[in-house]
């Protein structure tokens, strides 16, 4: 698809191999929480109890026969736009050619009867493709398709206006689902797909108004792509790329191999609310090189045990976080429903560390260290402008880098019981920091300029939070590990109105 994949920008800190005992970890580096059977709060449980479609064909629908191979694709081709198709119970198959797929016409509706399955048989690459808009898929299981890496099975070509409801998309290679503008994904099961449950990417960065509501997103990245391509940044429950306007609410995101929800590169105007995000191997949420978001009323539990523990075992002192805001913040010049990144009324319980605000001093437009290759900020569309001598002066000095700024973290509850997480150190961090700028030679951000800015000058604030358990705080750079009083003190002035309780659990 021509995607230049973005990597999670890692800090420039030394990695020294160390014994697991030196980090306080008491289990293997890949130890993970037991698979989550059910959330303790009311949230989507659609995989175990999928809603059933109509047992009889809706009025005027074209009936699709599972006994006829290729019947769905053939009847779609021969029928006019806005046709409703009802798939009988049973296993439906496409022609055995790898590129055989259903190409919907505008406004088509595909409704599955109870037990209706579209099965790729590990031969077909794609289930539904093409550019037609406003297609609806309901009550249908789509499984065992073998899309290539970075591509998707349902809505393969990222057409606009699709509605996917009460669907089960499972056991596919790459992404189960792609996304287009105004797409709605509701009450669906995105389970055990090889790379992503959904890859919200469209060429031209034209996804607007995406809704992801009431879904169960579980067990994705069965291909373990971060190990196969170290640092690829190409896995997770859902990955969002340059989406402008997204509501991600009421989902159960759990037990994914890697990050639960990951927004990477020039996303804007997200609301992530009322989700349960738990037991993912990596972070619950990464918001990277992006803008203007609200993260509220989420239950975030037992995430990052695998990846956090693994990095600690390697001797890395970076605060690998469960909520990781990397070069992301509020920007009033970019239109959105908020002009900050606001994180509030969430409960974070027994995760590997808490929230890290990070800014890589060497990562900016036109820098070789910019892993979002070829991309620039939303304030400077042409990255070639970000060069000496202009970059050293306003406005480009500010506008050529993604900034972690205007982040407001308040009224959250942070609970840590180290006996549950099975660690004694490096799993207890809250952080705001940068690295020492060194690269490239012409960079105007060398030295401690970015570290000073993110820590003291960019309006990043914690306040009115509740902490239970043993917590430490990192400011400016990885070497400055603070106690609660130092964190609240005159130098950093963080967590005004917050409390730290000595007890664990809670």
XYZ file of C-alpha atoms in Angstrom:
506
model
C 0.000 0.000 0.000
C 2.999 2.268 -0.046
C 2.838 2.974 3.671
C 5.991 4.293 5.257
C 5.554 2.628 8.596
C 6.244 4.633 11.692
C 8.138 3.300 14.637
C 7.646 3.992 18.320
C 10.516 6.435 18.857
C 12.648 4.975 21.624
C 14.729 7.162 23.900
C 18.456 7.490 23.405
C 19.559 5.842 26.636
C 22.074 3.042 27.194
C 20.832 -0.531 27.225
C 22.867 -2.678 29.568
C 22.052 -6.347 29.909
C 21.192 -7.232 33.467
C 19.935 -10.191 35.427
C 16.212 -10.259 35.940
C 16.752 -10.130 39.669
C 18.488 -6.796 39.342
C 15.247 -5.184 38.169
C 13.205 -6.713 40.931
C 11.202 -8.829 38.491
C 10.235 -12.176 39.915
C 9.115 -14.023 36.821
C 10.229 -14.647 33.263
C 10.666 -11.647 30.940
C 7.631 -12.699 28.930
C 5.340 -13.347 31.893
C 1.886 -11.976 31.182
C -1.379 -11.792 33.090
C -3.678 -14.740 32.759
C -6.146 -14.272 29.881
C -9.038 -12.127 30.949
C -12.289 -14.042 31.219
C -14.571 -11.019 31.649
C -14.348 -7.433 32.782
C -15.739 -6.604 36.196
C -17.662 -3.622 34.799
C -20.360 -3.509 32.148
C -18.611 -3.484 28.802
C -18.648 -5.230 25.456
C -18.518 -9.051 25.683
C -19.434 -9.670 22.097
C -17.008 -12.481 21.257
C -18.488 -14.954 23.733
C -22.063 -13.882 23.087
C -22.396 -12.562 19.532
C -25.761 -11.152 18.575
C -27.714 -13.318 16.151
C -28.861 -12.056 12.778
C -32.307 -12.572 11.280
C -33.373 -16.193 10.828
C -35.364 -15.283 7.725
C -34.398 -13.154 4.764
C -35.414 -9.496 5.124
C -38.053 -8.319 2.660
C -36.557 -7.781 -0.771
C -33.175 -9.326 0.109
C -31.183 -11.541 -2.244
C -30.534 -14.897 -0.600
C -26.978 -16.258 -0.758
C -26.487 -20.046 -0.738
C -23.440 -21.442 1.131
C -23.578 -24.597 -1.004
C -22.657 -22.580 -4.096
C -18.991 -21.574 -4.101
C -18.635 -17.924 -5.085
C -22.356 -17.224 -4.813
C -21.909 -14.056 -2.741
C -19.435 -12.426 -5.126
C -21.446 -13.440 -8.209
C -24.769 -12.141 -6.910
C -23.116 -8.912 -5.768
C -21.793 -8.406 -9.296
C -25.134 -9.068 -10.957
C -27.279 -6.988 -8.571
C -27.747 -3.204 -8.544
C -26.419 -0.821 -5.885
C -28.240 -0.647 -2.547
C -29.135 -4.334 -2.669
C -29.535 -6.225 0.600
C -27.990 -9.714 0.690
C -28.963 -12.303 3.301
C -26.426 -15.067 3.834
C -28.005 -18.364 4.849
C -26.585 -20.295 7.836
C -23.434 -22.198 6.959
C -19.926 -21.682 5.622
C -19.782 -19.470 2.544
C -16.704 -19.636 0.295
C -15.310 -17.541 -2.503
C -13.728 -18.932 -5.643
C -10.354 -20.521 -4.791
C -8.302 -17.811 -6.540
C -6.233 -15.821 -4.022
C -7.604 -12.501 -5.311
C -11.253 -13.599 -5.386
C -13.273 -11.220 -3.206
C -16.616 -9.481 -2.874
C -16.692 -6.046 -4.533
C -19.759 -4.302 -3.104
C -21.694 -1.589 -4.901
C -22.625 1.646 -3.191
C -25.117 1.207 -0.384
C -25.079 -2.604 -0.402
C -26.041 -4.368 2.819
C -24.762 -7.822 3.831
C -26.740 -9.497 6.610
C -25.787 -12.844 8.085
C -28.263 -15.379 9.358
C -27.410 -17.133 12.632
C -24.338 -19.237 11.901
C -23.422 -17.511 8.636
C -19.646 -17.512 8.077
C -17.604 -16.181 5.172
C -14.472 -18.345 5.242
C -11.346 -17.599 3.215
C -10.051 -21.115 3.687
C -6.505 -19.740 4.124
C -6.527 -19.207 0.340
C -8.321 -15.914 -0.352
C -6.535 -12.711 0.614
C -9.509 -10.371 0.922
C -13.174 -10.688 1.866
C -14.639 -7.284 0.930
C -12.835 -4.660 -1.161
C -13.356 -1.893 -3.678
C -14.111 1.813 -3.393
C -17.899 1.814 -3.067
C -19.225 3.902 -0.195
C -21.813 3.327 2.522
C -21.616 -0.463 2.625
C -23.070 -2.238 5.665
C -21.995 -5.621 7.082
C -24.007 -7.043 9.972
C -24.214 -10.333 11.875
C -21.546 -12.007 9.774
C -18.407 -13.900 10.742
C -15.417 -13.315 8.458
C -12.480 -15.586 9.064
C -9.320 -17.329 7.784
C -8.332 -14.845 5.082
C -4.637 -14.301 4.389
C -4.109 -10.633 3.602
C -0.477 -9.548 3.160
C 1.321 -7.718 5.949
C -0.080 -4.200 6.610
C -3.221 -4.888 4.553
C -6.713 -5.809 5.659
C -9.480 -8.317 4.971
C -12.718 -6.325 5.370
C -12.912 -2.960 3.584
C -9.515 -3.733 2.112
C -9.438 -0.497 0.070
C -10.510 1.798 2.939
C -13.729 2.974 1.296
C -15.767 5.632 3.097
C -18.949 5.389 5.095
C -18.904 1.678 5.874
C -20.850 0.338 8.855
C -19.713 -2.885 10.519
C -22.045 -4.037 13.294
C -22.442 -7.273 15.224
C -19.707 -8.844 13.098
C -17.002 -11.281 14.104
C -13.722 -10.790 12.254
C -11.257 -13.409 13.386
C -8.301 -15.680 12.579
C -7.149 -13.620 9.610
C -3.614 -12.649 8.620
C -2.567 -8.971 8.817
C -5.496 -6.691 9.785
C -9.015 -7.978 10.172
C -10.429 -4.625 9.137
C -9.314 -1.423 7.407
C -11.031 1.957 7.824
C -12.320 4.807 5.710
C -13.841 8.190 6.498
C -17.044 8.167 8.589
C -16.679 4.455 9.218
C -18.611 3.019 12.148
C -17.518 -0.188 13.847
C -19.956 -1.204 16.550
C -20.665 -4.211 18.757
C -18.223 -6.382 16.834
C -15.603 -8.955 17.791
C -12.126 -8.289 16.361
C -10.302 -11.383 17.542
C -7.018 -13.228 17.009
C -5.972 -11.543 13.793
C -2.354 -11.821 12.722
C -1.369 -8.159 12.954
C -4.184 -5.769 13.948
C -7.829 -6.045 14.800
C -8.230 -2.873 12.738
C -5.722 -0.786 10.784
C -7.198 2.717 10.479
C -5.066 3.877 7.575
C -6.044 5.399 4.242
C -3.779 6.755 1.530
C -3.928 10.537 1.511
C -4.616 10.706 5.255
C -8.316 11.283 4.618
C -10.022 9.398 7.455
C -12.480 11.680 9.245
C -15.215 10.991 11.748
C -14.326 7.433 12.778
C -16.492 5.713 15.400
C -15.332 2.591 17.271
C -17.952 1.717 19.858
C -18.880 -1.261 21.985
C -16.475 -3.744 20.419
C -14.355 -6.504 21.914
C -10.808 -6.287 20.587
C -8.846 -9.281 21.814
C -5.860 -11.488 21.059
C -4.602 -9.638 17.993
C -1.036 -9.746 16.652
C -0.906 -13.516 16.717
C 1.990 -13.169 14.252
C 4.073 -11.389 16.920
C 5.320 -8.889 14.351
C 7.394 -6.734 16.695
C 9.674 -9.709 17.255
C 9.781 -10.611 13.591
C 10.557 -6.987 12.636
C 12.019 -5.372 15.714
C 10.893 -1.780 16.145
C 8.394 -1.933 13.274
C 5.648 -0.225 15.267
C 3.183 -2.303 13.271
C 1.028 -4.159 15.790
C -1.753 -3.745 18.287
C -5.430 -4.133 18.904
C -6.086 -1.056 16.734
C -3.606 1.271 15.003
C -4.708 4.736 13.891
C -2.816 6.753 11.275
C -3.582 10.444 10.569
C -7.226 10.143 11.639
C -8.958 13.488 12.146
C -11.819 12.985 14.560
C -12.360 9.641 16.295
C -14.664 8.461 19.056
C -13.391 5.291 20.696
C -15.809 4.416 23.456
C -17.216 1.507 25.405
C -14.806 -1.087 24.011
C -13.167 -4.000 25.800
C -9.569 -4.039 24.572
C -7.716 -6.918 26.158
C -5.081 -9.615 25.856
C -3.566 -8.252 22.664
C 0.068 -9.082 21.964
C 1.490 -5.570 21.986
C -0.292 -2.241 22.465
C -4.036 -2.052 22.976
C -4.795 1.252 21.185
C -2.072 3.080 19.254
C -2.550 6.424 17.468
C 0.555 7.183 15.419
C 1.426 10.300 13.366
C -0.787 13.355 12.913
C -3.947 12.048 14.474
C -6.182 14.763 15.898
C -9.367 15.226 17.910
C -9.716 11.855 19.632
C -12.095 10.974 22.427
C -11.133 7.749 24.153
C -13.672 7.118 26.871
C -15.504 4.493 28.898
C -13.298 1.657 27.668
C -11.876 -1.253 29.627
C -8.279 -1.757 28.505
C -6.549 -4.614 30.244
C -3.944 -7.351 30.102
C -2.317 -6.195 26.878
C 1.344 -7.188 26.583
C 2.359 -3.595 25.852
C 0.924 -0.187 26.653
C -2.806 0.264 27.010
C -2.617 3.460 24.958
C 0.056 5.165 22.880
C -0.710 8.614 21.487
C 2.287 9.460 19.285
C 3.155 12.573 17.232
C -0.500 13.565 17.398
C -2.772 16.319 18.684
C -5.758 17.265 20.841
C -7.372 14.352 22.669
C -9.564 13.531 25.638
C -8.894 10.300 27.543
C -11.481 9.862 30.267
C -13.490 7.389 32.341
C -11.451 4.371 31.266
C -10.558 1.328 33.368
C -6.928 0.490 32.580
C -5.612 -2.646 34.312
C -2.679 -5.062 34.211
C -1.174 -3.741 30.979
C 2.454 -3.652 29.859
C 3.601 -6.549 32.027
C 5.428 -8.254 29.166
C 7.061 -5.337 27.372
C 7.775 -3.280 30.487
C 9.308 -6.241 32.276
C 11.380 -7.175 29.241
C 12.928 -3.712 28.912
C 13.637 -3.514 32.638
C 15.362 -6.897 32.458
C 17.633 -5.490 29.754
C 18.732 -2.770 32.157
C 16.863 0.065 30.457
C 15.990 2.877 32.872
C 13.418 4.532 30.595
C 9.941 4.664 32.225
C 8.058 2.403 29.814
C 4.489 3.404 30.443
C 0.979 2.053 30.272
C -0.263 5.381 28.883
C 2.496 6.792 26.670
C 2.160 10.297 25.204
C 5.047 10.621 22.785
C 5.548 13.983 21.057
C 1.815 14.609 21.422
C -0.105 17.474 22.950
C -2.663 20.188 22.636
C -2.430 22.638 19.750
C -5.039 25.449 19.595
C -4.199 26.221 15.966
C -5.508 22.819 14.862
C -9.310 22.600 14.938
C -10.692 20.021 17.356
C -13.194 19.612 20.183
C -10.404 20.373 22.644
C -7.133 22.276 22.460
C -5.319 20.054 24.979
C -4.596 16.461 25.721
C -6.698 15.878 28.805
C -6.461 12.650 30.813
C -8.969 12.491 33.632
C -11.304 10.324 35.716
C -9.498 7.152 34.702
C -8.598 4.257 36.989
C -5.168 2.734 36.352
C -4.651 -0.381 38.433
C -1.655 -2.715 38.664
C -0.116 -1.801 35.353
C 3.616 -1.712 34.652
C 4.124 1.996 35.456
C 1.678 4.797 34.812
C 1.794 7.751 32.414
C 4.898 8.937 30.582
C 5.114 12.223 28.698
C 8.058 11.982 26.312
C 9.628 14.111 23.629
C 12.594 12.894 21.600
C 14.900 15.896 21.140
C 16.262 14.456 17.886
C 12.868 13.733 16.292
C 11.502 16.551 14.168
C 10.571 17.280 10.557
C 13.392 16.558 8.122
C 15.573 14.925 10.768
C 17.048 11.492 9.975
C 15.908 10.527 13.478
C 12.257 11.093 12.555
C 10.874 7.563 12.370
C 7.677 8.945 10.787
C 9.641 9.048 7.556
C 8.580 11.776 5.132
C 5.954 13.219 7.476
C 5.989 16.627 9.049
C 3.801 18.287 11.653
C 0.336 19.545 10.780
C 1.754 23.070 11.114
C 4.419 22.604 8.420
C 3.271 20.491 5.508
C 6.566 20.678 3.594
C 9.300 19.084 5.689
C 12.011 20.550 3.434
C 11.326 23.927 5.030
C 12.631 22.515 8.306
C 16.316 23.094 7.591
C 19.017 25.561 8.515
C 19.011 28.467 8.805
C 15.195 28.904 8.912
C 14.550 26.151 11.472
C 16.595 27.958 14.113
C 14.178 30.916 14.154
C 10.442 31.445 14.694
C 8.053 30.162 13.568
C 9.785 27.018 12.317
C 11.794 26.480 15.495
C 8.509 25.712 17.244
C 6.468 24.349 14.355
C 8.933 21.804 12.925
C 8.656 19.497 15.917
C 5.774 17.604 17.444
C 5.450 18.834 21.019
C 4.296 17.187 24.193
C 2.532 20.257 25.509
C -0.720 21.323 27.166
C -1.214 17.893 28.724
C -3.597 17.995 31.711
C -3.655 14.858 33.898
C -6.151 15.144 36.751
C -8.705 13.375 38.913
C -7.325 9.921 38.103
C -6.799 7.021 40.495
C -3.465 5.213 40.258
C -3.242 1.913 42.149
C -0.108 -0.237 42.338
C 0.356 -3.463 44.272
C 3.813 -4.750 43.408
C 2.974 -8.193 44.742
C 0.362 -8.441 41.987
C 2.614 -7.084 39.238
C 5.470 -9.206 40.667
C 8.169 -6.571 40.663
C 10.056 -4.440 43.143
C 11.472 -1.727 40.861
C 10.951 0.092 37.550
C 7.255 -0.704 37.423
C 6.245 2.295 39.534
C 7.008 5.355 37.391
C 5.134 8.499 36.406
C 7.283 10.613 34.108
C 7.832 13.742 32.039
C 11.171 13.753 30.224
C 13.316 13.985 27.124
C 16.744 12.857 25.986
C 19.814 15.042 25.510
C 19.696 16.389 21.964
C 22.652 15.297 19.814
C 21.540 14.657 16.237
C 21.764 15.658 13.417
C 24.669 18.117 13.320
C 22.435 20.985 12.169
C 19.749 20.427 14.814
C 18.756 23.553 16.765
C 17.493 21.341 19.615
C 20.773 20.044 20.977
C 21.546 19.711 24.646
C 18.865 20.042 27.317
C 16.613 22.483 25.466
C 13.800 20.021 24.840
C 14.114 18.390 28.276
C 13.818 21.810 29.926
C 10.853 22.716 27.746
C 8.780 19.571 28.256
C 9.414 19.592 31.991
C 8.840 23.251 32.820
C 7.701 25.357 29.856
C 5.033 23.485 27.893
C 2.168 23.518 30.387
C 2.219 19.812 31.238
C 0.439 19.316 34.539
C -0.578 16.580 36.952
C -3.034 17.643 39.670
C -5.804 16.360 41.937
C -4.947 12.682 41.464
C -5.061 9.841 43.989
C -2.098 7.462 44.277
C -2.226 4.201 46.212
C 0.924 2.155 46.640
C 4.579 2.888 46.041
C 5.109 5.436 43.259
C 8.147 7.253 41.954
C 8.332 10.188 39.580
C 10.800 10.923 36.788
C 11.398 14.467 35.573
C 13.593 15.999 32.846
C 15.645 12.868 32.063
C 15.747 9.204 33.132
C 18.329 9.847 35.867
C 16.095 12.160 37.916
C 13.932 9.804 39.959
C 11.945 11.704 42.571
C 9.837 11.023 45.595
C 6.341 12.446 45.904
C 7.429 15.494 47.942
C 10.143 16.363 45.421
C 7.667 15.959 42.578
C 5.251 18.333 44.321
C 7.982 20.729 45.438
C 9.112 24.119 44.207
C 11.257 22.820 41.339
C 8.631 20.772 39.481
C 5.341 21.840 41.117
C 3.439 18.761 39.967
C 0.405 17.036 41.461
C -0.983 19.971 43.384
C -3.996 18.737 45.317
C -3.039 15.089 44.835
C -2.595 12.482 47.565
C -0.295 9.491 47.979
C -1.478 6.658 50.197
C 1.057 4.249 51.696
C -1.105 1.201 51.326
C -1.256 -1.008 48.267
C -4.266 -2.515 46.604
C -7.520 -0.692 46.747
